[in-house]
Short mmCIF file of C-alpha atoms in Angstrom, two decimals:
data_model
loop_
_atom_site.label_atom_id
_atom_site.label_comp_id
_atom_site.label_asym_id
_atom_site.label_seq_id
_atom_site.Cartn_x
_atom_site.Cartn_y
_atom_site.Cartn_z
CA UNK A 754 -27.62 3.88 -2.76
CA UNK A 755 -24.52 2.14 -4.13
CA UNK A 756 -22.64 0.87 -0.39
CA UNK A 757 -19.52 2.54 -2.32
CA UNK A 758 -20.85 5.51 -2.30
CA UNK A 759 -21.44 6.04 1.44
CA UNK A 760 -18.14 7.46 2.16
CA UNK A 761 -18.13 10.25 -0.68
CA UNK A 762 -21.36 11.10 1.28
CA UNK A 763 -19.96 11.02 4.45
CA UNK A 764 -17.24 13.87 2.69
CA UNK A 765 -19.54 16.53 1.61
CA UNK A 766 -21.78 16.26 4.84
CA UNK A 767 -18.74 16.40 6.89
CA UNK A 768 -17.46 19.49 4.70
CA UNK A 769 -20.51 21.56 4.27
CA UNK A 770 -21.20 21.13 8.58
CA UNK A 771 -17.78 22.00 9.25
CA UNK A 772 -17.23 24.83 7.12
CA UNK A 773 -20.67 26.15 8.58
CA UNK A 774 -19.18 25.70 12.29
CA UNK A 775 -15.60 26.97 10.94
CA UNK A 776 -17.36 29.85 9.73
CA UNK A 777 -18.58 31.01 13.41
CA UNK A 778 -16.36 33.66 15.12
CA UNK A 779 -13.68 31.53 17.39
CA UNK A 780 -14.12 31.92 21.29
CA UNK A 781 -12.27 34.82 22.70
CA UNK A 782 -10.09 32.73 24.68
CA UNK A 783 -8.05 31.78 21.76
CA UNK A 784 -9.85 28.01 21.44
CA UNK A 785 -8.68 26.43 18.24
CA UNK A 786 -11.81 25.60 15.72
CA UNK A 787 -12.84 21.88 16.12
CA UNK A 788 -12.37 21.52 12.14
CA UNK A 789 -9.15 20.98 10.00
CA UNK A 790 -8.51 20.77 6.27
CA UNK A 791 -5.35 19.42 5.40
CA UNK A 792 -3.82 18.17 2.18
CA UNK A 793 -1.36 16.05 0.30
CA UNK A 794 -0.26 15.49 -2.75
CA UNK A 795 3.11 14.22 -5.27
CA UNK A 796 4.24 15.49 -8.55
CA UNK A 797 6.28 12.71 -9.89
CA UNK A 798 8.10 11.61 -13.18
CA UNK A 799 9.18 8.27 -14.10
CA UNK A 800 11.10 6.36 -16.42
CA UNK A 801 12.84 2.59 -17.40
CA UNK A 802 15.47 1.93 -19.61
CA UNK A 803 13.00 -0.93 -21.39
CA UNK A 804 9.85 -1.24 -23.06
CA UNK A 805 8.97 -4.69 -22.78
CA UNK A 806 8.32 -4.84 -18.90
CA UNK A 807 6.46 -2.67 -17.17
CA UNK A 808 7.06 -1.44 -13.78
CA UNK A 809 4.35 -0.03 -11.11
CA UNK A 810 4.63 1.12 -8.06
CA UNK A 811 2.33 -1.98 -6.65
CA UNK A 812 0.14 -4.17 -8.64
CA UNK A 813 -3.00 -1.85 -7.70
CA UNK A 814 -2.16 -0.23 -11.02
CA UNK A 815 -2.73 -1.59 -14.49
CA UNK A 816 0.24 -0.21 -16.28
CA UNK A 817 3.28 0.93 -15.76
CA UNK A 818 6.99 2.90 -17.35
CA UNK A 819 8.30 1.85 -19.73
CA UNK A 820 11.43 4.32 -21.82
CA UNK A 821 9.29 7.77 -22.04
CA UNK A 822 8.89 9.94 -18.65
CA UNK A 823 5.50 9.60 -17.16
CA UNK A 824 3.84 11.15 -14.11
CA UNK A 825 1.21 7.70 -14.00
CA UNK A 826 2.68 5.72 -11.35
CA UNK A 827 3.23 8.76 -8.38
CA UNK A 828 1.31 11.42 -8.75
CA UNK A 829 -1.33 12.09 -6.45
CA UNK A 830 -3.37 14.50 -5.01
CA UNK A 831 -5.33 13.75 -1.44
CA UNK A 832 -7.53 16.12 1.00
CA UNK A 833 -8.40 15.19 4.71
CA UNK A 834 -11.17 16.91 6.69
CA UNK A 835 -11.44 16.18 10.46
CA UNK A 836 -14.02 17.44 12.79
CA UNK A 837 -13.77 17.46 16.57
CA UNK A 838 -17.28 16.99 18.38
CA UNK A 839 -15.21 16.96 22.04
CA UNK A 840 -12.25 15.34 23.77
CA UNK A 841 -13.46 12.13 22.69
CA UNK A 842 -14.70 11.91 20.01
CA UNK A 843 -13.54 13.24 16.16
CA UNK A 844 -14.65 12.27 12.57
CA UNK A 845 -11.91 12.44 9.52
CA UNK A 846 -12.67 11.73 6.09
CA UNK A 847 -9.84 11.66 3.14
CA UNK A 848 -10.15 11.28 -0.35
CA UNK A 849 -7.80 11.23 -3.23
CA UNK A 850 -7.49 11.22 -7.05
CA UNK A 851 -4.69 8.62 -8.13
CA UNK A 852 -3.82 5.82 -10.73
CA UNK A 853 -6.24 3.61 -10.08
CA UNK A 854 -7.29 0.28 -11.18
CA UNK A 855 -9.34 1.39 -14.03
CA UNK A 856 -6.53 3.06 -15.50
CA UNK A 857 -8.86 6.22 -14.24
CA UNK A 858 -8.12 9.05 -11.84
CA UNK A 859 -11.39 9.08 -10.39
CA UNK A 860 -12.09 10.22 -6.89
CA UNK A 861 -12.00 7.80 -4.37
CA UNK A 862 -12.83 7.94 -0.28
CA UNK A 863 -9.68 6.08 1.12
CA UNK A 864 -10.91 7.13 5.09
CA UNK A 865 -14.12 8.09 6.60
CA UNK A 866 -14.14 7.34 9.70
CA UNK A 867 -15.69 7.84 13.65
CA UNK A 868 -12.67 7.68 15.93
CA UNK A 869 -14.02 7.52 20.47
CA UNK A 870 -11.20 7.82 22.51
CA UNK A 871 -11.83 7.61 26.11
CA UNK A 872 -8.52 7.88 27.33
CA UNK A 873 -5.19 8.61 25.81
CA UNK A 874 -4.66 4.63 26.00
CA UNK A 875 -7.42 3.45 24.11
CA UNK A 876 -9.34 4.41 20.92
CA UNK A 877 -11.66 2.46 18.71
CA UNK A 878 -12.53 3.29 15.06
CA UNK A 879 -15.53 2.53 13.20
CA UNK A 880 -15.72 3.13 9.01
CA UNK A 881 -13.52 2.91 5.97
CA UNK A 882 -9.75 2.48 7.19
CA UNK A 883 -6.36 2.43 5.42
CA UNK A 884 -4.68 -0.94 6.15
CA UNK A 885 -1.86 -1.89 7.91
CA UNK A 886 -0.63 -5.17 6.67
CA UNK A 887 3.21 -3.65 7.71
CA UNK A 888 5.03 -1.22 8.92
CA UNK A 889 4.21 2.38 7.54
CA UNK A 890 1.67 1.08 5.17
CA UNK A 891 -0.88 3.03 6.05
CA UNK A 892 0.97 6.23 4.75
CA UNK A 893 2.71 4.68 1.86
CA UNK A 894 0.80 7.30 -0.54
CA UNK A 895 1.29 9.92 1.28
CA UNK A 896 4.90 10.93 -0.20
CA UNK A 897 5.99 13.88 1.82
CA UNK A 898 5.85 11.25 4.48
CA UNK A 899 8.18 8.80 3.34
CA UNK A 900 11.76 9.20 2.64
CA UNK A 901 12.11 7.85 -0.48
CA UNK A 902 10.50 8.43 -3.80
CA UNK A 903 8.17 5.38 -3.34
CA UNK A 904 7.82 2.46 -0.73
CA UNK A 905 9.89 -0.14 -2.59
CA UNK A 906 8.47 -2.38 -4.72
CA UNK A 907 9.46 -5.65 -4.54
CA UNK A 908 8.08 -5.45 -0.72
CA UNK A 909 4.82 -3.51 -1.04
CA UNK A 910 4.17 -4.37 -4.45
CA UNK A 911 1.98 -7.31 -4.21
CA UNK A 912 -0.06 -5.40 -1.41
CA UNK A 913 -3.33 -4.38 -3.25
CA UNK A 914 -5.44 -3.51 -0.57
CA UNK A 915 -5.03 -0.17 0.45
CA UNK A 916 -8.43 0.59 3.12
CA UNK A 917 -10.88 -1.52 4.19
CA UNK A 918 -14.96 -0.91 5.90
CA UNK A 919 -14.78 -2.14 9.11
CA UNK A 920 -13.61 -1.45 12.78
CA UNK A 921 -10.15 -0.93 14.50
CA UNK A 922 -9.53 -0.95 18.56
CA UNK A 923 -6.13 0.30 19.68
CA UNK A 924 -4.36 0.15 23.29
CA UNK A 925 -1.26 1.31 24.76
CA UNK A 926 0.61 0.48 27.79
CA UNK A 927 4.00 1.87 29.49
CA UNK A 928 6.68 -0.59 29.98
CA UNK A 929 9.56 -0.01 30.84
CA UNK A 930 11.38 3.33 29.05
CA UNK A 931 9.16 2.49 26.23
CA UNK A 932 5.56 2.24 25.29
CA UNK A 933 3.88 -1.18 24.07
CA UNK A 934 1.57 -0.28 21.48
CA UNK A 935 -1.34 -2.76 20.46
CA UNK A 936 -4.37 -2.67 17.41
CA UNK A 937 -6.65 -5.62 16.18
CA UNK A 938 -8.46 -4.61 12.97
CA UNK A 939 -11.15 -6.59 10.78
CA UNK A 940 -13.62 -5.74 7.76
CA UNK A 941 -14.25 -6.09 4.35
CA UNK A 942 -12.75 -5.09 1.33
CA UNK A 943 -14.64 -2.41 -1.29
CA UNK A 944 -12.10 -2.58 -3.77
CA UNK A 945 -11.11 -3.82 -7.16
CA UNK A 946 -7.30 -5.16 -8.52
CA UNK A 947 -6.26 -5.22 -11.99
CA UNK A 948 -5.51 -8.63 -13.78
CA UNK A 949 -4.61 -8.84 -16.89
CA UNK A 950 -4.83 -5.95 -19.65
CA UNK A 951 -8.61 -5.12 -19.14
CA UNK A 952 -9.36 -7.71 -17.09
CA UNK A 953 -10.39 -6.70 -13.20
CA UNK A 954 -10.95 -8.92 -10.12
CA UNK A 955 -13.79 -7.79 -8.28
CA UNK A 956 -12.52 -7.90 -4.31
CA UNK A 957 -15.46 -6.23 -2.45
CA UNK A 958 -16.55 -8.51 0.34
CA UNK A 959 -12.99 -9.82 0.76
CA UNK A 960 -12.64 -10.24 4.57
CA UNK A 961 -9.33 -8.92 6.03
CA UNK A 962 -8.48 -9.21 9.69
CA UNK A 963 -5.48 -9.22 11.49
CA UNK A 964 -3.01 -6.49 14.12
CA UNK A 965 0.04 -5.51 14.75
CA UNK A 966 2.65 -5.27 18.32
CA UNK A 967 4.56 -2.32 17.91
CA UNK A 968 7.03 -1.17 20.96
CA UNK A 969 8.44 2.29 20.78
CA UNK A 970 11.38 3.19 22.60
CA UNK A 971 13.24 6.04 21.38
CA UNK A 972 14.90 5.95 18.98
CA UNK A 973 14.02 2.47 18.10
CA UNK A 974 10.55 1.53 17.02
CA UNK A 975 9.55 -2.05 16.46
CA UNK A 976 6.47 -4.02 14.83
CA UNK A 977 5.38 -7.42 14.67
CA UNK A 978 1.98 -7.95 12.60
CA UNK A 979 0.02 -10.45 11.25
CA UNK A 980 -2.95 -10.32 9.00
CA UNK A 981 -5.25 -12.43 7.21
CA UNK A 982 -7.32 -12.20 3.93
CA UNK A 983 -10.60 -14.80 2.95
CA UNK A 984 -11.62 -13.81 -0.86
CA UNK A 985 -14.97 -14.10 -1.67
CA UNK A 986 -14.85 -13.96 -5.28
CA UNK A 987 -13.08 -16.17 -7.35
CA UNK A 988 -10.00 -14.41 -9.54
CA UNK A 989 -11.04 -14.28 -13.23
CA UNK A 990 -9.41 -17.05 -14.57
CA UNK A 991 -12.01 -18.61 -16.44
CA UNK A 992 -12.63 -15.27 -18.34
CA UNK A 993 -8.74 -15.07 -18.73
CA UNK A 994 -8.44 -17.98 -20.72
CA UNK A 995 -12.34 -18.48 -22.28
CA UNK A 996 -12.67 -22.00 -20.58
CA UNK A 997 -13.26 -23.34 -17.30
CA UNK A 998 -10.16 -22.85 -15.50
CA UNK A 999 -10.85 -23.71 -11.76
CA UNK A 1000 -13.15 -26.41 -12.78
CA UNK A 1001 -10.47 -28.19 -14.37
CA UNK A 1002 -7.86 -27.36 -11.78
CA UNK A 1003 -10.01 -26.58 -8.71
CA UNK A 1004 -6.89 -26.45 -6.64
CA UNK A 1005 -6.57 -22.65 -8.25
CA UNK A 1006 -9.54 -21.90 -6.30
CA UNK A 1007 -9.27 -18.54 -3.98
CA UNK A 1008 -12.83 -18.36 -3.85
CA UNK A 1009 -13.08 -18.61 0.30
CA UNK A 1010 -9.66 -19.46 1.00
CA UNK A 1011 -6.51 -17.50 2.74
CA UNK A 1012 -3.96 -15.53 2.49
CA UNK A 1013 -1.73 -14.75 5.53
CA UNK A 1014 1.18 -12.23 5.74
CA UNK A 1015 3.01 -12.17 8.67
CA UNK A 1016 5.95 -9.01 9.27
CA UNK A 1017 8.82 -7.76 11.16
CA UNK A 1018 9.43 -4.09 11.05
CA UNK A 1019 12.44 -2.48 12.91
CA UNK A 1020 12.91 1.61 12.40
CA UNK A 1021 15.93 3.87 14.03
CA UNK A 1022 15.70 7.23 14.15
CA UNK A 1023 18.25 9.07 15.75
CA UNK A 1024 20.07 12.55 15.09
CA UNK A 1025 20.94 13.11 11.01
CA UNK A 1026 21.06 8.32 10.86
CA UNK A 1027 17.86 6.64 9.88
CA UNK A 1028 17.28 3.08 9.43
CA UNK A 1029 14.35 1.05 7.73
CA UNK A 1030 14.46 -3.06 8.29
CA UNK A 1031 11.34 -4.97 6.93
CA UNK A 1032 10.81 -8.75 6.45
CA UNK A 1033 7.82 -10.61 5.48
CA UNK A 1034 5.99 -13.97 4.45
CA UNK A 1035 3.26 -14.39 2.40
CA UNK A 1036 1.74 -17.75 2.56
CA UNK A 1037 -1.47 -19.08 0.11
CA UNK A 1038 -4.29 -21.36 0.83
CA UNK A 1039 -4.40 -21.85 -2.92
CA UNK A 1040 -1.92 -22.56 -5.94
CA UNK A 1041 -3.10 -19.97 -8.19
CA UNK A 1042 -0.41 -17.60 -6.05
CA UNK A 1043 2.91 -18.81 -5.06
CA UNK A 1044 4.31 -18.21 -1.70
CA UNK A 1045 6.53 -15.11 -0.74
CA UNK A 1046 9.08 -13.98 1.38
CA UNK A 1047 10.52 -10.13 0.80
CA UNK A 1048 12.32 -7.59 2.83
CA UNK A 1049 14.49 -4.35 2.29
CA UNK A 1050 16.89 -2.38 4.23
CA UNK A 1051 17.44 1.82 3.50
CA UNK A 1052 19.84 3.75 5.35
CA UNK A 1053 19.98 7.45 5.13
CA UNK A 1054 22.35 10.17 6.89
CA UNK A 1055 20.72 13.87 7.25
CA UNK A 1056 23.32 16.55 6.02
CA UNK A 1057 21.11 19.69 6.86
CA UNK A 1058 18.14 19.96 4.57
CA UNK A 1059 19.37 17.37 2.82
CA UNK A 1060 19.22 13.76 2.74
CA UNK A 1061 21.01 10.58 0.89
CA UNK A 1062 19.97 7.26 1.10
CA UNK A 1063 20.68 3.75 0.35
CA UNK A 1064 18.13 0.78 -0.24
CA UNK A 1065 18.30 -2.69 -1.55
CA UNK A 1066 15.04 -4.88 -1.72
CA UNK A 1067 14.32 -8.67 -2.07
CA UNK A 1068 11.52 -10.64 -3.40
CA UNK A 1069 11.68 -14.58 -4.22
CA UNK A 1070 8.40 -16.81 -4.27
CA UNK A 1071 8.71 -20.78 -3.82
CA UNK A 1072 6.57 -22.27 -6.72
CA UNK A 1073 3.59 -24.75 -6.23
CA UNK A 1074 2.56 -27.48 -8.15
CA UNK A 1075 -0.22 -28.85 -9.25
CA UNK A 1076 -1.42 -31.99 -7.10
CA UNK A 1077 -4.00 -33.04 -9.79
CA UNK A 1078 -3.14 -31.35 -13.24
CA UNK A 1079 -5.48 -31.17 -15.99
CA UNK A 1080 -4.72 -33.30 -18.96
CA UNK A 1081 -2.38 -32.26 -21.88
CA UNK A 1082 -2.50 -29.51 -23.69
CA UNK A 1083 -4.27 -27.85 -20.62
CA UNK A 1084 -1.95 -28.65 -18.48
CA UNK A 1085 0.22 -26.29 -20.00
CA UNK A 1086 -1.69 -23.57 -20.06
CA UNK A 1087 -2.73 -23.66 -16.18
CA UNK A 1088 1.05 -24.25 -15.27
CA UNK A 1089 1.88 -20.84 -17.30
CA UNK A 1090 -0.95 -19.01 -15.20
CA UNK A 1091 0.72 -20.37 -11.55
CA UNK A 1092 4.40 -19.36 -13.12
CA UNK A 1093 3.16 -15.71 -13.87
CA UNK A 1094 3.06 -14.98 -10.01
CA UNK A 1095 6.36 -15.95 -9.46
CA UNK A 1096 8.65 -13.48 -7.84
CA UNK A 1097 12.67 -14.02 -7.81
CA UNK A 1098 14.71 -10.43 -8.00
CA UNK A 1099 16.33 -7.86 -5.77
CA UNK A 1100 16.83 -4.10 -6.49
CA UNK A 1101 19.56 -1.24 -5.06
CA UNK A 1102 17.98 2.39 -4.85
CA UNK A 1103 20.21 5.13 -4.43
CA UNK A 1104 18.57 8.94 -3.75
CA UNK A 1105 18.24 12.08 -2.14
CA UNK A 1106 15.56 13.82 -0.20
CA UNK A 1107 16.33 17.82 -0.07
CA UNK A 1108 13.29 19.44 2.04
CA UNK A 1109 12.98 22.80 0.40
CA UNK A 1110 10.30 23.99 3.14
CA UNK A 1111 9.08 22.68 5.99
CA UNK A 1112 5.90 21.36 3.76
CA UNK A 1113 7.84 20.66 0.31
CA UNK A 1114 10.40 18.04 -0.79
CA UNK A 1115 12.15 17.40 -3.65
CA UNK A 1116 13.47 13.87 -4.37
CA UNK A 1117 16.05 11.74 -7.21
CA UNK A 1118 16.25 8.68 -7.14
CA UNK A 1119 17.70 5.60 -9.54
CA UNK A 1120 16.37 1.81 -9.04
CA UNK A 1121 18.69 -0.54 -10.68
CA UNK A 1122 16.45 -3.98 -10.58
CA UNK A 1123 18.16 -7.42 -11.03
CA UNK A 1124 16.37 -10.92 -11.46
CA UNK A 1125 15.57 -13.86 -13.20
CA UNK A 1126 13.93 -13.15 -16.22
CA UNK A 1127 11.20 -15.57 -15.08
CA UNK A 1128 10.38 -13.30 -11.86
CA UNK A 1129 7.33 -11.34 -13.84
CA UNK A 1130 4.60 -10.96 -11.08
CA UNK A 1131 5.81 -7.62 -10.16
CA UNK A 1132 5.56 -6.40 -13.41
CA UNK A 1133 2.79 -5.26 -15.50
CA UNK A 1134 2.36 -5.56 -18.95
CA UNK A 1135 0.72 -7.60 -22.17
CA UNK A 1136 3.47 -9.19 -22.71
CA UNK A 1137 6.50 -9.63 -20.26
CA UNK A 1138 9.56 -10.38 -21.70
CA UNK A 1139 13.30 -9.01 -19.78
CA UNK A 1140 16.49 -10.45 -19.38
CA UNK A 1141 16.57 -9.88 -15.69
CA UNK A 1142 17.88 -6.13 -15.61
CA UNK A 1143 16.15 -3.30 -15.18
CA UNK A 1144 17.43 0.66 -14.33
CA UNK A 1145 14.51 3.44 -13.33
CA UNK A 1146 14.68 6.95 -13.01
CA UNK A 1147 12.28 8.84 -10.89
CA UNK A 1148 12.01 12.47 -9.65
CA UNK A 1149 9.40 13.72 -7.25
CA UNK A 1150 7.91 17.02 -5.69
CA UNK A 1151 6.07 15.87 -2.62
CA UNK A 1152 4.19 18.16 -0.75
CA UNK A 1153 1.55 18.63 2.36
CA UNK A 1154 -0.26 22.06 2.87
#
């Protein structure tokens, strides 16, 4: 059996035992049943005011808007099954049909996992995880969850992986008013990333490690997290261009070299005020990426069931140079594949979240994206061509039953 197929497995065994113990009469004493079904899901439309960029909601997906409406880039749908075996320990499985890399809406298992928890301070999980490179990551799909329309861009853009096979431990510790919160993660990647067009990079095996510090002190909340990525497959350059790319310019190499992001998240939450304040630093082992620093800021104010907000989003990469260039007219060609991940724009986002029911809400929202017009790594498309301005319109049901 295909190891990608494990976790889809893992669902329908899960399912058909729970539904079999669900189906038993409930003790008399009013005991909950040990299994849950929950779901998720967004209905969203899209649209830019341009046709010659395209823009995605992170570079997982292969195209993007461009002037028609389109429900590509949000929409979702996601299921989660849990099942309870006692106090300690619990199985949940999710899956969920999205814009994927393929350009397909297949299926996919994003969790399946074994969670032991032997005290309320400590819990270790074994299986396929959701990552947590930063701050809220690991719900950045799930829309209902998040206050705007979608996690902004220009920081979460470049983040492709979104679960990994592997293991998590988690502690927690009182200090103070507060609670000190602690995870270490580490496993490999199953997944694949667009490139270019048709082209795919192949990242199962990648190895991705890394945790997070989080304190939690009401109403602050604050994260410090650092993670790092070792590719084991080479990026498809050579099939890119028809020649051999990284043996002429081995320093575009990835093949078994690093990545490391490093953040700083800082939430308040108090009464109808909310703040969001996210940094971050991406730094490459290798030139074929450049290095990155982004951050945004959103501030909303609750006015009964509804919500306003305002965002604004940075993203600037430093470029690299070659130390050993290939001779001319090559030389050309491999400096235009290191400038087409360079990043250089910001973005305001102004919206409104209006929660209809406790489980449905309706959002509007208008991106107006400024740049150079050489900042094209966040972008999708054949052929990238903008003058550095950019407006999107975007309107959302999210929803969690």
């Amino acid at each position: 059996m295909s190891p990608n197929r494990w976790p889809m497995l893992c669902l329908v065994c899960l399912i058909a035992f729970a539904t079999s113990h669900a189906a038993e009469p409930e003790p008399r004493d009013g005991v909950s049943s040990p299994f849950s079904l929950r779901g998720f899901g967004t209905l969203g439309l899209a649209r830019s005011d341009t046709d010659r960029t395209e823009y995605v909601r992170d570079l997982s997906q292969p195209y993007g808007l461009d002037r028609d409406w389109s429900a590509r880039i949000d929409s979702l749908i996601g299921l989660q099954a849990e099942y309870r075996f006692d106090d300690r320990w619990h199985a949940v499985v999710q899956a969920m049909s999205r814009y994927r890399y393929d350009g397909s809406y297949d299926p996919e298992v994003s969790w399946a996992f074994v969670q032991y928890e032997p005290s309320p301070t400590f819990n270790l999980r074994l299986g396929r995880l959701g990552t947590e490179f930063y701050m809220l990551a690991d719900s950045r799909l799930v829309g209902f969850a998040n206050l705007t329309v979608r996690p902004p861009p220009d920081y979460f853009g470049p983040l492709v992986f979104s679960y990994l096979d592997g293991v998590d431990a988690g502690a927690s510790l009182p200090i103070g008013h507060g609670i000190l919160q602690a995870k270490l993660f580490a496993g490999r990647s199953p997944e694949w990333s667009p490139f270019y067009g048709d082209i795919r990079w192949n990242l199962d095996g990648t190895l991705l490690a890394g945790g997070h510090l989080e304190y939690v002190h009401h109403p602050w909340q604050v994260r410090i997290g650092h993670t790092e990525v070792d590719f084991a497959r080479e990026l498809p350059l050579n099939q890119l261009a028809g020649f051999d790319v990284i043996g002429l310019a081995p320093e575009l190499s990835v093949k078994d070299r690093r990545v490391r992001y490093d953040s700083l998240g800082v939430v308040y939450d108090s009464g109808p005020l909310q703040i969001q304040l996210m940094l971050s630093q991406t730094e490459h082992d290798s030139v074929a990426y450049e290095d990155t620093r982004a951050g945004y800021a959103i501030v909303a104010y609750r006015l009964g069931q509804i919500t306003p907000y305002l965002g604004y989003s940075r993203v600037s990469s430093e470029p690299d140079r070659l130390a050993h260039p290939p001779p001319p007219p090559l030389d050309a060609l491999v400096s235009g594949l290191t400038r087409a991940t360079h990043s250089d724009q910001h973005t305001w986002s102004l919206g409104a979240r209006w929660d209809v029911y406790d489980n449905i809400a309706l959002k509007a929202q208008i991106d107006w994206v400024r740049g150079s017009p050489t900042s094209v790594f966040p972008f999708r498309g054949d052929d990238i061509v903008w003058d550095g301005t950019m407006t999107v319109y975007s309107l959302a049901l999210d929803f969690v039953f």
